[in-house]
Structure formats: structure tokens, C-alpha cells
Coordinates of C-alpha atoms in Angstrom, one line a residue:
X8 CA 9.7 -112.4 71.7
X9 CA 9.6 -111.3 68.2
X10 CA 12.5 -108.9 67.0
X11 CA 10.1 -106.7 65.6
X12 CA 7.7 -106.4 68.2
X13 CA 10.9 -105.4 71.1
X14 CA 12.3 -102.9 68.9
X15 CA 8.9 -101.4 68.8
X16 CA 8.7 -101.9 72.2
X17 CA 11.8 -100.4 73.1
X18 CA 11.0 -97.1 71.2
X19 CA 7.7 -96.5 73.0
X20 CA 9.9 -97.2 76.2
X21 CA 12.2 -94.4 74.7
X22 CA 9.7 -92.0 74.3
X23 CA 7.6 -91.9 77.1
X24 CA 11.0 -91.8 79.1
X25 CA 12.1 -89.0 77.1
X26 CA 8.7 -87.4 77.7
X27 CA 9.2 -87.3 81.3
X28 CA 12.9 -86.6 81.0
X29 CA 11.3 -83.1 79.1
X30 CA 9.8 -80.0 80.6
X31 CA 8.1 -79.0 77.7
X32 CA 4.5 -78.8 77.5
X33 CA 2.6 -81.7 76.2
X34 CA -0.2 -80.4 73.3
X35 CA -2.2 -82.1 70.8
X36 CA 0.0 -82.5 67.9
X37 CA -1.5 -81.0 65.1
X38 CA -2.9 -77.7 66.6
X39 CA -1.5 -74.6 65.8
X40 CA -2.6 -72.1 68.1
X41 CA -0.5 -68.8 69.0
X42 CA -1.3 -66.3 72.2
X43 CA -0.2 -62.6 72.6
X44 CA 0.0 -61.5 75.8
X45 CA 0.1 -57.8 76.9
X46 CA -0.3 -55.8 79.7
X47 CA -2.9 -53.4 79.7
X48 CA -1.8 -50.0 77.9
X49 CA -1.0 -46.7 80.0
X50 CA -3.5 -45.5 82.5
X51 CA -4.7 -42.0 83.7
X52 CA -3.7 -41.4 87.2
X53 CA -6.5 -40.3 89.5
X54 CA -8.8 -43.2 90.1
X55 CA -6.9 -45.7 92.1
X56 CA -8.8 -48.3 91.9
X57 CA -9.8 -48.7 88.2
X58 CA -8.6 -45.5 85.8
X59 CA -9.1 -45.3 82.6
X60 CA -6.1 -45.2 79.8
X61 CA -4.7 -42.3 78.6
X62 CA -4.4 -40.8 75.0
X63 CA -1.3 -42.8 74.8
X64 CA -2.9 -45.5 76.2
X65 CA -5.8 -45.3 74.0
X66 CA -3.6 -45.2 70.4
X67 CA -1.4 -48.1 71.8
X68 CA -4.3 -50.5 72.2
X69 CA -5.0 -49.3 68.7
X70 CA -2.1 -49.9 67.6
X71 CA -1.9 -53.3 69.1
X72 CA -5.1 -53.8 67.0
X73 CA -3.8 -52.8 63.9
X74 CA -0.7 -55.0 64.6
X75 CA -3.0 -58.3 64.7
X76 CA -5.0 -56.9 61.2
X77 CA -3.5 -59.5 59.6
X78 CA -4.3 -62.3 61.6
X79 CA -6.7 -65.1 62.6
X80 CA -7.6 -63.5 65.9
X81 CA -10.6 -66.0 67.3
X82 CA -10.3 -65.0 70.4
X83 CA -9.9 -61.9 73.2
X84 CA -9.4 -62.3 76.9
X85 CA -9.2 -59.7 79.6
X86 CA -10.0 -59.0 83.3
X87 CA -13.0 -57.2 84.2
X88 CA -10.8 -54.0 84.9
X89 CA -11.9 -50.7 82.8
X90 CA -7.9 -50.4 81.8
X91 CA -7.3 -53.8 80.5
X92 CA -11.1 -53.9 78.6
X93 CA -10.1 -50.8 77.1
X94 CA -6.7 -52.0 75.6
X95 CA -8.6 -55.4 74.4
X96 CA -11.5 -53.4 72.9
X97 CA -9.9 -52.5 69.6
X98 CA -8.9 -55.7 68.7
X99 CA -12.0 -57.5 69.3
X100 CA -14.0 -55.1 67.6
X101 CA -11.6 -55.2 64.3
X102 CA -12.2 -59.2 64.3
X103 CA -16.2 -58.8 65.3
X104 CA -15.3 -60.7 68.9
X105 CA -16.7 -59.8 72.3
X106 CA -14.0 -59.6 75.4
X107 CA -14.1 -62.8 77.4
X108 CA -13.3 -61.5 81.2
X109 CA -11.2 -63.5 82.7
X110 CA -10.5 -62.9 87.0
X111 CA -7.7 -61.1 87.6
X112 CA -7.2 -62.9 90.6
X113 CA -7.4 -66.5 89.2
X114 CA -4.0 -68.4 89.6
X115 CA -2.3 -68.1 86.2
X116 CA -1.6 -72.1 85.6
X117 CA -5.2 -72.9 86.0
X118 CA -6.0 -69.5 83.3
X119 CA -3.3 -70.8 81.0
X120 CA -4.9 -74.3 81.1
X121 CA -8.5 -72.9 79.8
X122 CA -6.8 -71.2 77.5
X123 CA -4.9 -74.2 76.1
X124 CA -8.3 -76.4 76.7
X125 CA -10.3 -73.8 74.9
X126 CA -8.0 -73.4 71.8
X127 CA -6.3 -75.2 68.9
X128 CA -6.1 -72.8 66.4
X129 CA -5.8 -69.1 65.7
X130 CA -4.5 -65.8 67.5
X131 CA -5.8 -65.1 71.0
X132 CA -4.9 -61.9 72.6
X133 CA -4.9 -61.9 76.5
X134 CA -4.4 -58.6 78.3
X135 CA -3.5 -58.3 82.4
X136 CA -1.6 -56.5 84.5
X137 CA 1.8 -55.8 85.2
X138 CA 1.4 -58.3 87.6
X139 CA 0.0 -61.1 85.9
X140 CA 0.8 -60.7 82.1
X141 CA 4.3 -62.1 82.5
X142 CA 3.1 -65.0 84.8
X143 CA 0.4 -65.9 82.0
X144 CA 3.1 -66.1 79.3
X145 CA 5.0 -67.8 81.8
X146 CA 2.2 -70.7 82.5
X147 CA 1.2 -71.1 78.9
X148 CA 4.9 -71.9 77.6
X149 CA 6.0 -73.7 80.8
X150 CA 9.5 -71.3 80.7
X151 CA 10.7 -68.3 82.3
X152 CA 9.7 -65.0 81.6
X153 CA 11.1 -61.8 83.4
X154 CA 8.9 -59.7 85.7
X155 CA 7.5 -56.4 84.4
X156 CA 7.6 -52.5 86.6
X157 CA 4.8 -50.8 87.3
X158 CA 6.3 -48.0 84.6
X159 CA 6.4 -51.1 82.0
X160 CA 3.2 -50.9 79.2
X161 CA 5.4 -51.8 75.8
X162 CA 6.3 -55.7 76.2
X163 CA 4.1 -58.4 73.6
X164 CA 4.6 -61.7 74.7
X165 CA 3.5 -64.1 72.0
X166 CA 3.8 -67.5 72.7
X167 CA 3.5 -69.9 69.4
X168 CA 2.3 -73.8 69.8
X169 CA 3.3 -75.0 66.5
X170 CA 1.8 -78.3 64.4
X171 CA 4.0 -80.8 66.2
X172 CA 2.9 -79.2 70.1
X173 CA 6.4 -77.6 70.0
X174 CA 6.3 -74.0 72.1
X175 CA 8.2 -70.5 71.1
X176 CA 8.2 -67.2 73.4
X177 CA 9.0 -64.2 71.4
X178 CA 9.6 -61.1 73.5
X179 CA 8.8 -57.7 71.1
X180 CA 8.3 -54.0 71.9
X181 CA 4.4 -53.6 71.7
X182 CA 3.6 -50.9 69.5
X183 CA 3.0 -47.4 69.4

């Protein structure tokens, strides 16, 4: 066998092992994509079942917007819930998007898997629960992310696939 052609060998050997020695998340090398993912902002009490934010509520998804100004959002995601529409609203309307609504219920690896089928490039802001947000960020970086309280509305999650498929979770205060 020609010395060349083991060596070459040998390394492909190397890095598919290493590959399954890895946890991390296979992507397409050469996409660049980066997902924020927020639970919805404060909501009223009264209605149960689906209440609407709150004057807080309603300048912290502004807020959220403003923070993303600057980006390449091409994307906005969020369940069908009046709460989480509400806190995605701004920010779609400052980038001239419509809110993709996503089920609540759908099992966050197969959601984080759309969202990684569906997008290379850009910004997308998710929003979910207190519930799910967490579990999402969780699924799309393939690492461990701590639960949120049902008191909890100010945690961004932004998970960053860079050009080479390599993942970042950056935990921030979301703002006010």
C-alpha cells in the first residue's frame, strides 16, 4: 500500500473516530447562523389560560427588538400563545417578518432540528415558555442549560453556530 495513500487513510480513520468520540453537534461547515432564545416577556394575571403581557411585558419585548436592531434577523418563531406572539411581534415587525408559530407542545429536539434544517445564516429569535425556552436552547447546542421559575422573564439564550459548525451558548440578562 502506498505511503501516501495509508497516511491519508489513517487520518480519515482519525476523524470520523474523533467525530463519534465528540458530543458536539454536527453542522454544515460554512454556515453561520445564530438563534436567541427567550421566554415570553411578563404576563397579566387574570386569564389563565392565555393572558396577555403587561406594560412591563410590553416595553421588554420592545426592548428585545431594539436589542436585535442591528442584526440580520431572517427569521421569528413562536407558539400560537397571545403572550409569546406578543413578545415576538416587535421584532418581526422592525425586520418586516411574519411570526412563524411553532407548537408549544412539539418535543424540543425535533423543533431544534427544523430550525437547524431551515437555517444557515442570520439571527432567528424563538420565543416559548418557561417551560420550553431552556429545553430549546438546550436541543439546538446539544449542552446543558439550567431550568427557568415560573417568576423568571429576563434570561436571552443565544446560541452561535459559527463558520467551521462549532456551537457557543451565551447566557445574558434580556433587556429592559
Amino acid at each position: 500500500m502506498h505511503t501516501g495513500f495509508r497516511f491519508a487513510l489513517l487520518l480519515s480513520t482519525l476523524a470520523i473516530l474523533a467525530g463519534c468520540a465528540s458530543n458536539a453537534r454536527v453542522v454544515d461547515a460554512g454556515s453561520a447562523v445564530t438563534f436567541v432564545v427567550v421566554r415570553h416577556a411578563e404576563k397579566a394575571a387574570g386569564d389563565a389560560e392565555d393572558p396577555p403581557l403587561t406594560a412591563e411585558g410590553e416595553a421588554r419585548a420592545r426592548a428585545l427588538a431594539d436589542s436585535l436592531a442591528g442584526t440580520d434577523v431572517v427569521a421569528v418563531y413562536s407558539t400560537a400563545f397571545q403572550r409569546t406572539r406578543s413578545t415576538a411581534a416587535p421584532t418581526a415587525a422592525a425586520h418586516g417578518l411574519a411570526v412563524t408559530t411553532y407548537d408549544a407542545k412539539q418535543p424540543t429536539d425535533a423543533l431544534a432540528a427544523t430550525l437547524r434544517r431551515t437555517h444557515h445564516s442570520g439571527t432567528v429569535l424563538v420565543v416559548g415558555h418557561s417551560n420550553t425556552a431552556p429545553a430549546i436552547a438546550a436541543a439546538l447546542c446539544g449542552c446543558d442549560v439550567a431550568s427557568m421559575t415560573e417568576a423568571e422573564y429576563g434570561r436571552r439564550m443565544t446560541v452561535h453556530f459559527d463558520d467551521d459548525g462549532d456551537v457557543t451558548l451565551l447566557v445574558a440578562p434580556l433587556p429592559r
